């Protein structure tokens, strides 16, 4: 356990406000700059690390921040108030109208209040330039990783290439049956089965003019072409010899590495007859590495539990070291350190040139949303500042180190860009403000216009309904759009809170709006000419990191739908998902879809928007019509409560923003704030509409607290909840998220989580301590 905490509060009483001033932001720990009060640790980091080598000082940086805040803090507040005003108006309309009976009137109402805006003219297209090929040209997997964990983010950035042999051997993609068990030591039978699967892939992606890769006894380079020899002495070559073979290492007559490309993705055959694996292979092949995570989002948002200046500084430090190519992490014990991979040099097929092979993911950084405020820096009034403004300046300044870097083998962007993903934007006006913010950050840092590229997370309902208009506002910056089922569903539920009780979570995946949403994202991205050629169209996360066989069956739907990237939960998952981009040419799919999208009529577009705006509401007599009995309601409550408690217990108690969390059946799921948002909003909605009672929820919460405690009993840092739920910050945070969820702005969870996390940090900073709330 981390520390002893006592919370004197009634579980069912109204929430109370706790002053945290005795734990944080003491005046002695602040530095005054340009009217701002800056946390001293953050100031020291900026002065001694972030500014080093840039020609800037911390005073200059925070003076720039002060200038940005003068302009954007009031605009930020106005736009947040607009969100609230729109939500109040929508709530009132739903109280007076049945949306299922009045879909046309609902659509017109949304236009009248400015929720829906006009789409861009047909000749308005994305004009973003200097986007690296990993986003603009090549389709492949993407990782999202919390930037507060150096070891995790190093694994992610180094996941550009992955062993196909390891991916097959170590996962359930290859069943453990008929003597193919993984066991505790190497199983030659399983190894042979792995090579069988790898050879099938090689034959599919790189077919030989005759024969199979399974029968090759040597790979050589002859007159600029790849030649293979079989046991009987016969030879063959690649069917697509002109484009598939792209380079080699070692000597032409005995290469140690053979580089192939298919659908833009690299595949590397590694040869060493002295290697334990290579010694048993006909051609001495000991591994086949495939290009995997083309890009990675270093996350400051949904997967990070950063609640104060200390946390933020640690995040900025990791991002800075990534951009400088200096990030390291201990492997534990005496195993040394992990570092960032350097790019490697291959010889061209002709033997006359050298070619650079990227060995790291292209890194993007996700800033926080506009609704987040931080007291790491405060205004002259003492008020907290919009956190995303601080993020924009800090992460851009860190990116300057990459742009000015001299080591070509550790360069992130080869086109002089810094990639920033912007989450939680609601509609084109908010995108426009963030575009203006990027303009001003570039001015303050002396960067050429449009150096900062913008990723637009299509995860809020008003953005989905106006995606084209949002992209128009950022047409010179947008490099990425993607869907996110969990956050988008959370906003769907919150926006339609007064419309009625939503269907059970499992049924939401079959809702009318969800299919329309996924299709709309790709259609708009193609029509706006983001892809192919200027950026990515992305799809969401596979959340079950241990279920790779299921992922391989399901996630091929993403490239088949025209998405040029999709999120995966691990480097191994990236290697396996990369196969889907060999099986499907996303470029061909996008070109076919573009022809269809371009021919879409106004009537068809209006029908698609109507489907997008259809809330997932139960019939009027809700529970009865859906035939939900008490057991089914209880099961839904248990699933949601267990999920919420499992995640919140780590976020609040340990500061872990993303991890594998066992579900109610013990299956591991990757969870972050998006998971929490949908679960808490779903229960808030059911409480509001009487599908369940407060007493039912409290009963289930207490029962699930015991389940979660048991699931975490091997974690020494875990704070048990069930023995005294009234004294558990973790339990109280989870309960507040449900019972106050209806009134939480857009259903966001960070304010509640941050308050309770700071209580835990404050109590632990003082040792065993009693906090009275």
Coordinates of C-alpha atoms in Angstrom, one line a residue, residues 25-47 58-59 61-63 65-66 69 309 313 375-380 385 390 394:
X25 CA 1.5 25.6 -5.3
X26 CA 3.1 27.1 -2.2
X27 CA 4.3 30.7 -3.0
X28 CA 7.9 29.7 -2.2
X29 CA 7.8 27.1 -5.0
X30 CA 6.8 29.7 -7.6
X31 CA 8.8 31.9 -10.0
X32 CA 7.3 35.2 -11.2
X33 CA 7.7 35.7 -14.9
X34 CA 5.8 38.2 -17.1
X35 CA 2.9 38.4 -14.6
X36 CA 2.7 34.6 -14.4
X37 CA 3.4 32.4 -11.4
X38 CA 5.3 29.4 -12.6
X39 CA 6.1 26.2 -10.6
X40 CA 9.8 26.3 -9.8
X41 CA 10.4 22.7 -11.0
X42 CA 8.8 23.4 -14.3
X43 CA 10.8 26.7 -14.6
X44 CA 14.1 24.9 -13.9
X45 CA 13.3 22.2 -16.5
X46 CA 12.6 24.8 -19.1
X47 CA 15.7 26.8 -18.3
X58 CA 13.0 30.3 -19.6
X59 CA 12.0 34.0 -19.1
X61 CA 9.5 31.2 -23.1
X62 CA 7.2 32.2 -20.2
X63 CA 6.9 35.7 -21.6
X65 CA 3.3 32.0 -22.8
X66 CA 1.9 35.1 -21.1
X69 CA -2.6 33.4 -22.6
X309 CA 3.4 20.5 -12.3
X313 CA 7.3 18.3 -16.2
X375 CA -2.0 25.4 -11.9
X376 CA 1.5 24.5 -13.0
X377 CA 1.3 28.1 -14.2
X378 CA -1.2 30.6 -12.9
X379 CA -2.4 33.9 -14.1
X380 CA -1.9 37.2 -12.1
X385 CA -4.5 28.4 -17.2
X390 CA 1.0 25.3 -22.2
X394 CA 6.2 23.2 -24.5

